[in-house]
mmCIF file of C-alpha atoms and ligand atoms in Angstrom:
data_model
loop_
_atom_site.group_PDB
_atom_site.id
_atom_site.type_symbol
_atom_site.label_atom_id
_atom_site.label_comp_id
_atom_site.label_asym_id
_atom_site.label_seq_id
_atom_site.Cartn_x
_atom_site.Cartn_y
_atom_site.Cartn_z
ATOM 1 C CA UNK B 19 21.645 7.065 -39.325
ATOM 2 C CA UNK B 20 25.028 6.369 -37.889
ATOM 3 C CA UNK B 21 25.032 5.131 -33.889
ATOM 4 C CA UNK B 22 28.041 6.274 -31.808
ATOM 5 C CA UNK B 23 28.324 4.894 -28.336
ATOM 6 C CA UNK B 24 29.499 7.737 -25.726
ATOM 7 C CA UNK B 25 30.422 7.280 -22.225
ATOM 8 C CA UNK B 26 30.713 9.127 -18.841
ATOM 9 C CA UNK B 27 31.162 8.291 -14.854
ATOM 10 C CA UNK B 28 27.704 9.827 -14.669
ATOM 11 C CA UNK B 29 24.527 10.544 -16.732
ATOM 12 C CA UNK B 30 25.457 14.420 -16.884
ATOM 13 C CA UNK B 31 28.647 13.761 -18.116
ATOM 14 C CA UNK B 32 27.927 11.209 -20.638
ATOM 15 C CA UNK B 33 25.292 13.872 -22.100
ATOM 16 C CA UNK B 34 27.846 16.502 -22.041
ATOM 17 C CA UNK B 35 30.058 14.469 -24.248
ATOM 18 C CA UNK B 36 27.543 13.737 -26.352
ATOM 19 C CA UNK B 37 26.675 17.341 -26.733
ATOM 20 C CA UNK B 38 30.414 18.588 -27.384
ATOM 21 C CA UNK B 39 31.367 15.289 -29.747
ATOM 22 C CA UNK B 40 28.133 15.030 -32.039
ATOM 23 C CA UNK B 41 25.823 18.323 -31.306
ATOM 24 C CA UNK B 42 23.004 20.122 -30.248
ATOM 25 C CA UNK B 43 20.945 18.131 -32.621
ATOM 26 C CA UNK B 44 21.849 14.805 -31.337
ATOM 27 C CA UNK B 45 19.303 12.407 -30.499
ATOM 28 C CA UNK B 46 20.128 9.926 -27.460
ATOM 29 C CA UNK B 47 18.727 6.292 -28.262
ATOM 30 C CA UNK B 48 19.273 4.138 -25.705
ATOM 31 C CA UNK B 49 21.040 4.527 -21.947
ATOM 32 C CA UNK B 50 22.617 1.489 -20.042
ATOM 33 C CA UNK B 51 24.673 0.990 -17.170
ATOM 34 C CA UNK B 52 28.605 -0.346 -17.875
ATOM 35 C CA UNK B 53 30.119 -2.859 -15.202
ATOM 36 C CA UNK B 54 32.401 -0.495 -13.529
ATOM 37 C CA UNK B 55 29.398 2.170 -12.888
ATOM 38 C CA UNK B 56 29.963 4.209 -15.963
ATOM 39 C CA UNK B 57 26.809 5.519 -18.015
ATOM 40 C CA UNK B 58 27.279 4.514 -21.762
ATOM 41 C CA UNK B 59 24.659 6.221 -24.158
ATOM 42 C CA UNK B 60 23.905 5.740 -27.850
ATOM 43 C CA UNK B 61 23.613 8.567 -30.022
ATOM 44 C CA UNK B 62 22.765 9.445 -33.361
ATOM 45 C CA UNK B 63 23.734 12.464 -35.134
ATOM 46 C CA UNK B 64 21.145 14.272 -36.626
ATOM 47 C CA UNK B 65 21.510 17.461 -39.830
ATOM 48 C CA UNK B 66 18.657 19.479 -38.782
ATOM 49 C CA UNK B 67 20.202 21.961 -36.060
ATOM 50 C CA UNK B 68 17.184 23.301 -35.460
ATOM 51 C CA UNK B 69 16.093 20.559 -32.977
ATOM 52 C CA UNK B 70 17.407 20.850 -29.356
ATOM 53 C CA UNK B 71 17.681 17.313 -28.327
ATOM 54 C CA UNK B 72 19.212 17.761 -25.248
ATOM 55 C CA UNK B 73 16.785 20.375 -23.757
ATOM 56 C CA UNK B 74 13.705 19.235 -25.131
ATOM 57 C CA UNK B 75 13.223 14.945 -27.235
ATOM 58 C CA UNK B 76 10.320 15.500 -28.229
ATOM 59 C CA UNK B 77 10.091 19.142 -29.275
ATOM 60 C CA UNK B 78 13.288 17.894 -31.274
ATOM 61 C CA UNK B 79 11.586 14.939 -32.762
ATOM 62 C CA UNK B 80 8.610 16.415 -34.162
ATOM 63 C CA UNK B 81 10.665 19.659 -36.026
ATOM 64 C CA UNK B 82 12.129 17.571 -38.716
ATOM 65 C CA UNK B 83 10.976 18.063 -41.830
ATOM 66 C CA UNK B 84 8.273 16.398 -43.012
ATOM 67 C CA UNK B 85 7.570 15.946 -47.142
ATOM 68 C CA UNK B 86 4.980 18.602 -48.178
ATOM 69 C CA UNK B 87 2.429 16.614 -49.806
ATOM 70 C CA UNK B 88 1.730 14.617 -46.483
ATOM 71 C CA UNK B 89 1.340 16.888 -43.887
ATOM 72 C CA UNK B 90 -0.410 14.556 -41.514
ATOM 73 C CA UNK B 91 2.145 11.763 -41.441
ATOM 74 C CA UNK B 92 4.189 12.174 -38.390
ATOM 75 C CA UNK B 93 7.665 13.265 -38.416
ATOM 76 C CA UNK B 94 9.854 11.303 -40.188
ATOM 77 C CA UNK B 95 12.756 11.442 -37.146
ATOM 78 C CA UNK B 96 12.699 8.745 -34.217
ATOM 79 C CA UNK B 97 10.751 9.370 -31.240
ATOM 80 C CA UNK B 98 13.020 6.944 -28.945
ATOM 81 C CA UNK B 99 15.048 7.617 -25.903
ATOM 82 C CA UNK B 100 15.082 8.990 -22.644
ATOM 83 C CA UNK B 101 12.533 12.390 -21.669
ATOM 84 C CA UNK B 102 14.737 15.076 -20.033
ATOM 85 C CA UNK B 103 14.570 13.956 -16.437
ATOM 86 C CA UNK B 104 14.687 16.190 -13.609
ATOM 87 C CA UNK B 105 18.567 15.633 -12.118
ATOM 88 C CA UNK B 106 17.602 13.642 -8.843
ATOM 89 C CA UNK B 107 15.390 11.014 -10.448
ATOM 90 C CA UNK B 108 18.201 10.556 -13.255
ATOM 91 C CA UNK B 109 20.901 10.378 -10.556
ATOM 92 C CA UNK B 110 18.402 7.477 -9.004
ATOM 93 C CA UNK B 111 18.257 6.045 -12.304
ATOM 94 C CA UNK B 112 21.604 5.769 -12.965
ATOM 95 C CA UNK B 113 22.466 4.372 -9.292
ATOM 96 C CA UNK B 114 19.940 1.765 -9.930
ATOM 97 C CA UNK B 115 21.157 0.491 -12.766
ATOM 98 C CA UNK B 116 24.499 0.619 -11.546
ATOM 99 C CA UNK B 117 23.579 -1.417 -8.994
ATOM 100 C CA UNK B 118 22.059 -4.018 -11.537
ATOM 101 C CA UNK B 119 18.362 -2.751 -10.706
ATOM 102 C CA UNK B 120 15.799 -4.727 -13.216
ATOM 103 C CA UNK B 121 13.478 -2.206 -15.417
ATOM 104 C CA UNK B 122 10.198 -2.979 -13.696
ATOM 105 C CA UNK B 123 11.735 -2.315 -10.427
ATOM 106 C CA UNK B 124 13.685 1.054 -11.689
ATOM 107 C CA UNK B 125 10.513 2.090 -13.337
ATOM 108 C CA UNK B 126 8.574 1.432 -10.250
ATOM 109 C CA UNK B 127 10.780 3.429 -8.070
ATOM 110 C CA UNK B 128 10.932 6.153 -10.067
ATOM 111 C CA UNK B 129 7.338 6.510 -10.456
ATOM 112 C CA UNK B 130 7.168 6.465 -6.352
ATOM 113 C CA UNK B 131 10.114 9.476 -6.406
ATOM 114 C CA UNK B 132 7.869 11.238 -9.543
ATOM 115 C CA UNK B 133 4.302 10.876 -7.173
ATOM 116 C CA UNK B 134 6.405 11.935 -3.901
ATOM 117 C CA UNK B 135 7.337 15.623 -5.463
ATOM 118 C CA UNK B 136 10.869 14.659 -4.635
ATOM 119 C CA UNK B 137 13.775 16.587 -6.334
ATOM 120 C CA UNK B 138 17.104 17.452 -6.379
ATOM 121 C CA UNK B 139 19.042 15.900 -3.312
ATOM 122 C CA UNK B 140 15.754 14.535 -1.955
ATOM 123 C CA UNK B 141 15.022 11.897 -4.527
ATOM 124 C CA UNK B 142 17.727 9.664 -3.097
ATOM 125 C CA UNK B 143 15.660 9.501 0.219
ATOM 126 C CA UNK B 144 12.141 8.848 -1.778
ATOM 127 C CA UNK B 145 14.180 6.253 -3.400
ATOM 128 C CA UNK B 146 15.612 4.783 -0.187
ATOM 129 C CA UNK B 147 12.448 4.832 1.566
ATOM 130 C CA UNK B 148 10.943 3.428 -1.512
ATOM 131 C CA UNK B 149 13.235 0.506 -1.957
ATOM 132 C CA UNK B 150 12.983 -0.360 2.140
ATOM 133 C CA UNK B 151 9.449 -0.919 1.804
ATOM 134 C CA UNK B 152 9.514 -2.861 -1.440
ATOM 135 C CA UNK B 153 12.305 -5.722 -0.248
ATOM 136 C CA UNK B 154 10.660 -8.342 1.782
ATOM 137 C CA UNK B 155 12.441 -9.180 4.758
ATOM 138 C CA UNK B 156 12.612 -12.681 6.836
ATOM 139 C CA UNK B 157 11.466 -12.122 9.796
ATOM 140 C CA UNK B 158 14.150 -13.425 12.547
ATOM 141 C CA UNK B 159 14.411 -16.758 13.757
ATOM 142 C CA UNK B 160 12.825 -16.506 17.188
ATOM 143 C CA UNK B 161 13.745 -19.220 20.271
ATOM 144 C CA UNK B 162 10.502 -21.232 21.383
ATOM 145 C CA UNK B 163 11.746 -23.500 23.830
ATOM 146 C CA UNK B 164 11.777 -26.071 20.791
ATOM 147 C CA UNK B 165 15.063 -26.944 18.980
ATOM 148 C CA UNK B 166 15.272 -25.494 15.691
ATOM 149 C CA UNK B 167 16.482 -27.328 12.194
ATOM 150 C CA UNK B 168 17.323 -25.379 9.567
ATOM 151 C CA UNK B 169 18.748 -26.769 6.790
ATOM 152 C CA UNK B 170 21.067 -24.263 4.408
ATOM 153 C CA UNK B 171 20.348 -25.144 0.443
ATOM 154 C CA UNK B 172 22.016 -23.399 -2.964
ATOM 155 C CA UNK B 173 24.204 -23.928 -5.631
ATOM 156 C CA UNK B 174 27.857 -25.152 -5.528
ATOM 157 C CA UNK B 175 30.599 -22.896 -3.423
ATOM 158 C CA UNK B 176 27.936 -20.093 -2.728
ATOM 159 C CA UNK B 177 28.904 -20.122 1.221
ATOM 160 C CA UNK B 178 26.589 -22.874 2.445
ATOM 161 C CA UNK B 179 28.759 -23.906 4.977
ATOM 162 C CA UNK B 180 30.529 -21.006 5.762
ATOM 163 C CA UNK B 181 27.390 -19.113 6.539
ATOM 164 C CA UNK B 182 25.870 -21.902 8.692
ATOM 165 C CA UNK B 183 29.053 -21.809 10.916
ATOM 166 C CA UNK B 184 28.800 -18.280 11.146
ATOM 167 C CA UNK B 185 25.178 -18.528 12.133
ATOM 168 C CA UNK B 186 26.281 -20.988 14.718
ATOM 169 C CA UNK B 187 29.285 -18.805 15.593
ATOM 170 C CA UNK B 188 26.680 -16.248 16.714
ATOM 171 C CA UNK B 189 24.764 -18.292 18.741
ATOM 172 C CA UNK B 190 27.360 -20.195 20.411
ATOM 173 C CA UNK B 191 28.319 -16.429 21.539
ATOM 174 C CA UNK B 192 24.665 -15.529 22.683
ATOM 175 C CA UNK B 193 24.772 -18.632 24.740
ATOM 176 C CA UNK B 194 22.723 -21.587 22.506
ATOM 177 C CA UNK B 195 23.504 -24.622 22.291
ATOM 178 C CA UNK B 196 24.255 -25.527 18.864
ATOM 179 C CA UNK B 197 24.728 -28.985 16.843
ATOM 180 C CA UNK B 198 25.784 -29.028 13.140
ATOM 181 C CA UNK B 199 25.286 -31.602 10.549
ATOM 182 C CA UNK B 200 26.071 -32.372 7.393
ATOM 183 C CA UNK B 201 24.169 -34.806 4.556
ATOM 184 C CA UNK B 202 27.001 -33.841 2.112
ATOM 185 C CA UNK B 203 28.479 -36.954 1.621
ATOM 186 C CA UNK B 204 29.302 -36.207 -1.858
ATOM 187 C CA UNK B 205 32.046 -33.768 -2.012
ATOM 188 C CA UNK B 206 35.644 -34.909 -0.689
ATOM 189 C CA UNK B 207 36.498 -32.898 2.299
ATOM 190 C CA UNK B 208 33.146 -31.511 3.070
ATOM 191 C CA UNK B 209 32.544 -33.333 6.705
ATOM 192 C CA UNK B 210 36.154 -32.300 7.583
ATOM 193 C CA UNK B 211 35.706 -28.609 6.939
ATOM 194 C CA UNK B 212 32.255 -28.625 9.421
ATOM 195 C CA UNK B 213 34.051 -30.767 11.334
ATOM 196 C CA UNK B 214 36.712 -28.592 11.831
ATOM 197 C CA UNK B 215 34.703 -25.526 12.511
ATOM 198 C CA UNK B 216 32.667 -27.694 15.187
ATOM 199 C CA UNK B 217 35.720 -27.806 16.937
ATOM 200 C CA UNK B 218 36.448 -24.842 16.816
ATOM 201 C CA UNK B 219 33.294 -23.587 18.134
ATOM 202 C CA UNK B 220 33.368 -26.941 20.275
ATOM 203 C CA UNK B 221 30.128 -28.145 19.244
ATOM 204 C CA UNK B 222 28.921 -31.410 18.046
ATOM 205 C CA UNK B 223 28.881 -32.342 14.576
ATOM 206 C CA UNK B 224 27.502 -35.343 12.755
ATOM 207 C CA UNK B 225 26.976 -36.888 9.101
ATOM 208 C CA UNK B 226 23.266 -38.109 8.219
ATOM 209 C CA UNK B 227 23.111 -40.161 5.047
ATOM 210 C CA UNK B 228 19.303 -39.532 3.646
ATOM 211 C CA UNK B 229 15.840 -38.025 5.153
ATOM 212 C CA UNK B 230 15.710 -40.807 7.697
ATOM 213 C CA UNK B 231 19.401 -40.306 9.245
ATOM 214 C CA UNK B 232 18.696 -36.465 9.503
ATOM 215 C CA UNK B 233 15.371 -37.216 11.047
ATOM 216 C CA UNK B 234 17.462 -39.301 13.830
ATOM 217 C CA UNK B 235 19.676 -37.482 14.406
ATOM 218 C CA UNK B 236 17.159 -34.438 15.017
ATOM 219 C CA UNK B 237 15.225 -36.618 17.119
ATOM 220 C CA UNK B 238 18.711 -37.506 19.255
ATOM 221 C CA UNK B 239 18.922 -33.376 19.357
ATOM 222 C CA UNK B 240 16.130 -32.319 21.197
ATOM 223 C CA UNK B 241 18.467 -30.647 24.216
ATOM 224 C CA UNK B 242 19.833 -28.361 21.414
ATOM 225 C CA UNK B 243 18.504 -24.945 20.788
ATOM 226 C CA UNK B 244 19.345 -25.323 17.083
ATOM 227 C CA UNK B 245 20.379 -28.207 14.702
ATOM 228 C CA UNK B 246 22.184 -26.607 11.733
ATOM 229 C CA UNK B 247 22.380 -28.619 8.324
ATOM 230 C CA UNK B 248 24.459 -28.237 6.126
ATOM 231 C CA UNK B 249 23.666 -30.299 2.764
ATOM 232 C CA UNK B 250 25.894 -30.407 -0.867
ATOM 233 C CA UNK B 251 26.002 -28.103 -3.305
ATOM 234 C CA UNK B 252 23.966 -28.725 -6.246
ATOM 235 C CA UNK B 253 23.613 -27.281 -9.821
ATOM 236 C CA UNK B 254 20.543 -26.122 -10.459
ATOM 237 C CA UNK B 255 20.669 -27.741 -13.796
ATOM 238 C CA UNK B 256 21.031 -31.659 -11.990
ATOM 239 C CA UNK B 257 17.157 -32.096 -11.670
ATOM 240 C CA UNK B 258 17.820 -35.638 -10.260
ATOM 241 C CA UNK B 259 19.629 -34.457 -7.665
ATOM 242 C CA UNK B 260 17.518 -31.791 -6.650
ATOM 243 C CA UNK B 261 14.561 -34.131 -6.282
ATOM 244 C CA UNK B 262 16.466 -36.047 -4.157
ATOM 245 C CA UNK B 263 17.405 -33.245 -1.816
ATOM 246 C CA UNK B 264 13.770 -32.366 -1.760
ATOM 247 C CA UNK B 265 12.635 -35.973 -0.875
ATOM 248 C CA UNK B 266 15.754 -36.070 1.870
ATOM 249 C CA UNK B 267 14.226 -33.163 3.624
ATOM 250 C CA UNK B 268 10.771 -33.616 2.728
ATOM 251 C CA UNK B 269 11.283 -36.817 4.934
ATOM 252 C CA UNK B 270 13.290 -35.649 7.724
ATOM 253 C CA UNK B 271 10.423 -33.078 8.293
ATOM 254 C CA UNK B 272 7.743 -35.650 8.616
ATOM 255 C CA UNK B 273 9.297 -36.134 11.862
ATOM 256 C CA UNK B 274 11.058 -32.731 12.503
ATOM 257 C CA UNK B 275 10.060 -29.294 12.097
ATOM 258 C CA UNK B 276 12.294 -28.440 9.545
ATOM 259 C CA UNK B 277 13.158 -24.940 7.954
ATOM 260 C CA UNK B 278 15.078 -24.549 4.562
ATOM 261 C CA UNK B 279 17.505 -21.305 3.579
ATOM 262 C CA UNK B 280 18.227 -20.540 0.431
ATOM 263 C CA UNK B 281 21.912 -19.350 0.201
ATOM 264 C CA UNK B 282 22.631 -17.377 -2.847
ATOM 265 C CA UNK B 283 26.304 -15.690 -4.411
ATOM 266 C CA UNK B 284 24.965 -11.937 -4.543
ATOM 267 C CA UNK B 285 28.000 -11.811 -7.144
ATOM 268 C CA UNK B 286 26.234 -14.526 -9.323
ATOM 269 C CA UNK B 287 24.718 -13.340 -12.454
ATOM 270 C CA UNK B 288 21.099 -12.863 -12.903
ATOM 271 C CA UNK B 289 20.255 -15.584 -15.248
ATOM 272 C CA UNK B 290 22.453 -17.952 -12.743
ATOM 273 C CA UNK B 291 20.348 -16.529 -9.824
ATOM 274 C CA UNK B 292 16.936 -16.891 -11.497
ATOM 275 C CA UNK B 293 17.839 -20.509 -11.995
ATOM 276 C CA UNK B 294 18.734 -21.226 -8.451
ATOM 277 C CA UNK B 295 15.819 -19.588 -7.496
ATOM 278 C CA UNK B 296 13.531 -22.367 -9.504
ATOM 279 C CA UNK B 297 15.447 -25.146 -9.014
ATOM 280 C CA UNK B 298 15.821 -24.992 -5.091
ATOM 281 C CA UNK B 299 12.544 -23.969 -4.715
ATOM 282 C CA UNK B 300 11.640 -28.156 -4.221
ATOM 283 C CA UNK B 301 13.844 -27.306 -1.108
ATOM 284 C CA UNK B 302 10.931 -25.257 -0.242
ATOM 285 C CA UNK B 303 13.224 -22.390 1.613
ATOM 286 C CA UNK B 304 11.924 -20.304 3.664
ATOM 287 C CA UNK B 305 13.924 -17.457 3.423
ATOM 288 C CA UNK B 306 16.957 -16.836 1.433
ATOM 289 C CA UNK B 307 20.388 -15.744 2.557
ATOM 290 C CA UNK B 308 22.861 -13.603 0.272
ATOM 291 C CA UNK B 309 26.660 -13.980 0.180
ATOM 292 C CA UNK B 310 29.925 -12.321 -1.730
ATOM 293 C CA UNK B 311 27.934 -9.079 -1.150
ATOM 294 C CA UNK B 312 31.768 -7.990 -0.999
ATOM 295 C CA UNK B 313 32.407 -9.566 -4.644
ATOM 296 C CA UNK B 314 30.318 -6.925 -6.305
ATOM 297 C CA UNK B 315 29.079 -3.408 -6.825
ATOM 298 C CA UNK B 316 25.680 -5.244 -8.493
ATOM 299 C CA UNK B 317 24.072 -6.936 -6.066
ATOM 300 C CA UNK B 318 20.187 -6.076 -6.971
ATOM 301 C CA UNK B 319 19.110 -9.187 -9.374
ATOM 302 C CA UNK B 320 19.951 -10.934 -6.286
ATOM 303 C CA UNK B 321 18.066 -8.851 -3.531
ATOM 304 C CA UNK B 322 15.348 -8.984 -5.971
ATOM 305 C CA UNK B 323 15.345 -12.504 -6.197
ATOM 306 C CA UNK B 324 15.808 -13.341 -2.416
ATOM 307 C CA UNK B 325 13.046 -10.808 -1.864
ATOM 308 C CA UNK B 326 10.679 -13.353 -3.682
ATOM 309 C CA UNK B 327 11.823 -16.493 -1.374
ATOM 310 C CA UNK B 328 9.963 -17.882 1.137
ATOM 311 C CA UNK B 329 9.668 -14.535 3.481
ATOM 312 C CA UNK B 330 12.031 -12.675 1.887
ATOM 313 C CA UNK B 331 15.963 -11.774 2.717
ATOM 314 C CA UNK B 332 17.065 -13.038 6.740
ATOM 315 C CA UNK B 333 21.194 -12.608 6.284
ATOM 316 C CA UNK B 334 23.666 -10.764 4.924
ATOM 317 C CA UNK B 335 27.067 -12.018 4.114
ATOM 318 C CA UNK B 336 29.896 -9.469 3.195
ATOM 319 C CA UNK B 337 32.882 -11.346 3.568
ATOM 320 C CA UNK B 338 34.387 -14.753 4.834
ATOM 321 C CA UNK B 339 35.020 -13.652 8.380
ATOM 322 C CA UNK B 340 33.055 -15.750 10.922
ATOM 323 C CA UNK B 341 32.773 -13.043 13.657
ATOM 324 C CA UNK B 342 32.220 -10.240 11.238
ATOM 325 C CA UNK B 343 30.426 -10.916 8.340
ATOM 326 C CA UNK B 344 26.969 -12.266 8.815
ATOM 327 C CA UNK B 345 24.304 -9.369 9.408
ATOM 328 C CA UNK B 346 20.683 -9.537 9.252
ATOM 329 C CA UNK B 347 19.089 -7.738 6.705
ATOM 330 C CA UNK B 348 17.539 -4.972 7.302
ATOM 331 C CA UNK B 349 15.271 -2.129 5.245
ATOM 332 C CA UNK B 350 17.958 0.150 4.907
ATOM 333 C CA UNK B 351 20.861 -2.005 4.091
ATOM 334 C CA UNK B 352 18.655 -3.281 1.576
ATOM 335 C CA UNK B 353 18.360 0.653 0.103
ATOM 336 C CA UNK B 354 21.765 0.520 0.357
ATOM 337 C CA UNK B 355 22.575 -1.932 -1.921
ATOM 338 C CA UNK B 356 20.280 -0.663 -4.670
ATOM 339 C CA UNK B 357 21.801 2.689 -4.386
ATOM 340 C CA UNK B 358 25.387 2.543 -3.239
ATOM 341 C CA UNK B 359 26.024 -1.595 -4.649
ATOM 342 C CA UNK B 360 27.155 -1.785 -0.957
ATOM 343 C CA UNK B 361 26.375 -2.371 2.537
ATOM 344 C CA UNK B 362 26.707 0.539 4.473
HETATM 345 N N1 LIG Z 406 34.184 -12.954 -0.264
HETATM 346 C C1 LIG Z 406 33.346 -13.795 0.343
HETATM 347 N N2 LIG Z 406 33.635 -15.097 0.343
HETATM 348 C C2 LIG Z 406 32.755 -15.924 0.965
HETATM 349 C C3 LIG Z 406 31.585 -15.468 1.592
HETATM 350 N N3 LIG Z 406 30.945 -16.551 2.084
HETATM 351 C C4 LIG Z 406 31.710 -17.612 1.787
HETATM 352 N N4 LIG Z 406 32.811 -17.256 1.110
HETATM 353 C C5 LIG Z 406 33.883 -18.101 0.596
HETATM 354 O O1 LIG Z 406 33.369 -18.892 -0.456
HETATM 355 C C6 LIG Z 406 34.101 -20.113 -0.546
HETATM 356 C C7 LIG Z 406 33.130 -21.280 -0.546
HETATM 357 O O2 LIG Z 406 32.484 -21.314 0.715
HETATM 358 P P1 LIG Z 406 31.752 -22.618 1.264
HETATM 359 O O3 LIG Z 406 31.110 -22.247 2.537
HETATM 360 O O4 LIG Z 406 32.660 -23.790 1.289
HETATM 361 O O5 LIG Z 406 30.673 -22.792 0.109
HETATM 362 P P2 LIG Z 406 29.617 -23.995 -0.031
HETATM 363 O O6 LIG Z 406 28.395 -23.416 -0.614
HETATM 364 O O7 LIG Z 406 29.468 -24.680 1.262
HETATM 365 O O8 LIG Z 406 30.360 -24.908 -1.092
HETATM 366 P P3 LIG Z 406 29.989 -26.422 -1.486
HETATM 367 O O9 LIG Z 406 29.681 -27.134 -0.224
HETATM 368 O O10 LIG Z 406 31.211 -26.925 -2.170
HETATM 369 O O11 LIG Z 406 28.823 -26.351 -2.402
HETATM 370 C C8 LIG Z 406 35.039 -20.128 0.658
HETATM 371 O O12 LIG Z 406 36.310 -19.699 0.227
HETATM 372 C C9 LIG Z 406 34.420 -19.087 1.601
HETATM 373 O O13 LIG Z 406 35.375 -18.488 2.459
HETATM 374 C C10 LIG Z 406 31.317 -14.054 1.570
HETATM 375 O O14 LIG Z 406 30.300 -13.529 2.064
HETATM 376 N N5 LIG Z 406 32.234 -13.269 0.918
HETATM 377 MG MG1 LIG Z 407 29.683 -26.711 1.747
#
């Protein structure tokens, strides 16, 4: 059985050339989703005409011959790939796995479209509404009178910093007051850059060497709305450092009420994102943030993931613009990104 790989911007397309380059007998093995969107199937060509692979798997599978003396084996032909699907749940299909989608969670949103009666046009929407109840969402950081520390943890260059002084950028404009700190001592530069954006949003900004310095300094904060923390980036594969970014805030929040958020690179691969996702999870984060939402069509293995953090997803980050480009997530933007790979 030979295998010929055929591709096409969308799942009617790629079985239309298919169809045209290797027959109505054709049997489609396997679907998967290329990087730039496109649907690439693999097909085998099969002798028997008689089957109709394309209108009817199954039908087709079971018509080969089968050798006279053994009429009960089953059919000698594979019984693999995709059952015809009606258009609007493969149009789902493909979005979600355009989008990155996992297979439990396609499979699982499908199965909600199938049970819904949905068709055509209107399996988008079961979809959407679908998705928007399945991502867990943070639920926003409410004032209580008490000043709030929230430290912002994740692997190297994800946007820790950036996104904290975006956070504090929007509540410096709804009137807070705001102090940042960092306990990234580590990387060259890394004081200068908050510093610098402290200025800029003229706010103070401090360094705290260990659990006990952050715990000081919080206590020295107490006329602040919120303390914002910025810490170094870590690999998750540096398990000594980790620990000691756990024990740092572990022992500032013996003192402090202390949150954690989990910044993660939406453009980061899965595997890369699963492994954040264990190793920072010392940090004990209470909610996760995703950035570089503008890096990629594929942003689902990380809304999965940040739906399984703490609460669930609080921010969304879609470029490096202060002003502009921290949102908080919400049900539908989360749909959005499953379906369209973008925010709306
Ligand atoms: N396109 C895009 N770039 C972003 C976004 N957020 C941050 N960046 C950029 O990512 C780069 C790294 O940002 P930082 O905030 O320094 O990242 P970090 O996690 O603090 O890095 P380390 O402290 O070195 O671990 C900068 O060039 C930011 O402008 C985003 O949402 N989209
Ligand atoms: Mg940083």
């Amino acid at each position: 059985m030979r295998i010929h790989r055929v591709r096409g911007r969308s799942l009617a397309e790629a079985l239309e050339r298919a169809r045209m380059q290797h027959g109505e007998a054709a049997l489609v093995l396997s679907q998967e989703s290329a990087d730039n969107g496109d649907v690439l199937l693999s097909v085998s060509e099969r002798r028997q005409a008689s089957s109709r692979v394309f209108e009817k798997l199954s039908t087709a599978a079971t018509a080969a011959p089968v050798p006279a003396p053994l009429p009960a084996r089953p059919a000698a032909a594979p019984r693999v790939g995709p059952l015809p699907e009606e258009p609007g749940a493969g149009d789902v299909r493909v979005r979600l796995l355009r989008s990155g989608t996992s297979a439990a969670w396609v499979e699982r949103v499908l199965e909600t479209v199938s049970a819904s009666g949905a068709r055509g046009a209107f399996a988008i929407d079961a979809a959407a509404r679908d998705l928007a109840g399945r991502v867990r969402l943070a639920s926003s950081p409410r004032a209580d009178g008490r000043t709030r520390a929230i430290a912002f943890v994740g692997p190297t260059g994800v946007g820790k910093t950036t996104t904290l002084a975006k956070l504090a950028s929007r509540l410096v404009r709804a009137g807070r007051r705001v102090g940042l700190v960092t306990t990234d001592t580590h990387r060259v530069g890394a004081f200068e850059q908050l510093a610098s954006y402290a200025e800029m949003l003229q706010c103070p900004a401090e360094i705290a060497r260990g659990g006990d310095e952050l715990a000081a300094v919080a206590a020295r904060s107490a006329h602040l709305d919120a303390l914002l923390i910025d810490t170094t980036g870590r690999s998750p594969g540096d398990a000594e450092a980790l620990t000691h970014l756990a024990r740092s805030l572990d022992s500032a929040r013996a003192t402090t009420p202390l949150e954690t958020y989990l910044v993660l690179a939406a453009s980061a691969s899965r595997e890369a994102l699963e492994r954040a996702a264990v190793a920072f999870a010392s940090a004990n984060p209470s909610a996760a943030i995703l950035t570089k939402l503008d890096e990629t069509r594929a942003p689902a293995p990380a809304l999965e993931l940040a739906s399984a953090t703490g609460e669930g997803v609080l921010f969304l980050c879609d470029g490096q613009d202060l002003a502009a480009h921290l949102t908080r997530a919400t049900a539908e933007a989360a749909a959005d990104l499953f379906l369209r790979g973008r925010l709306p």
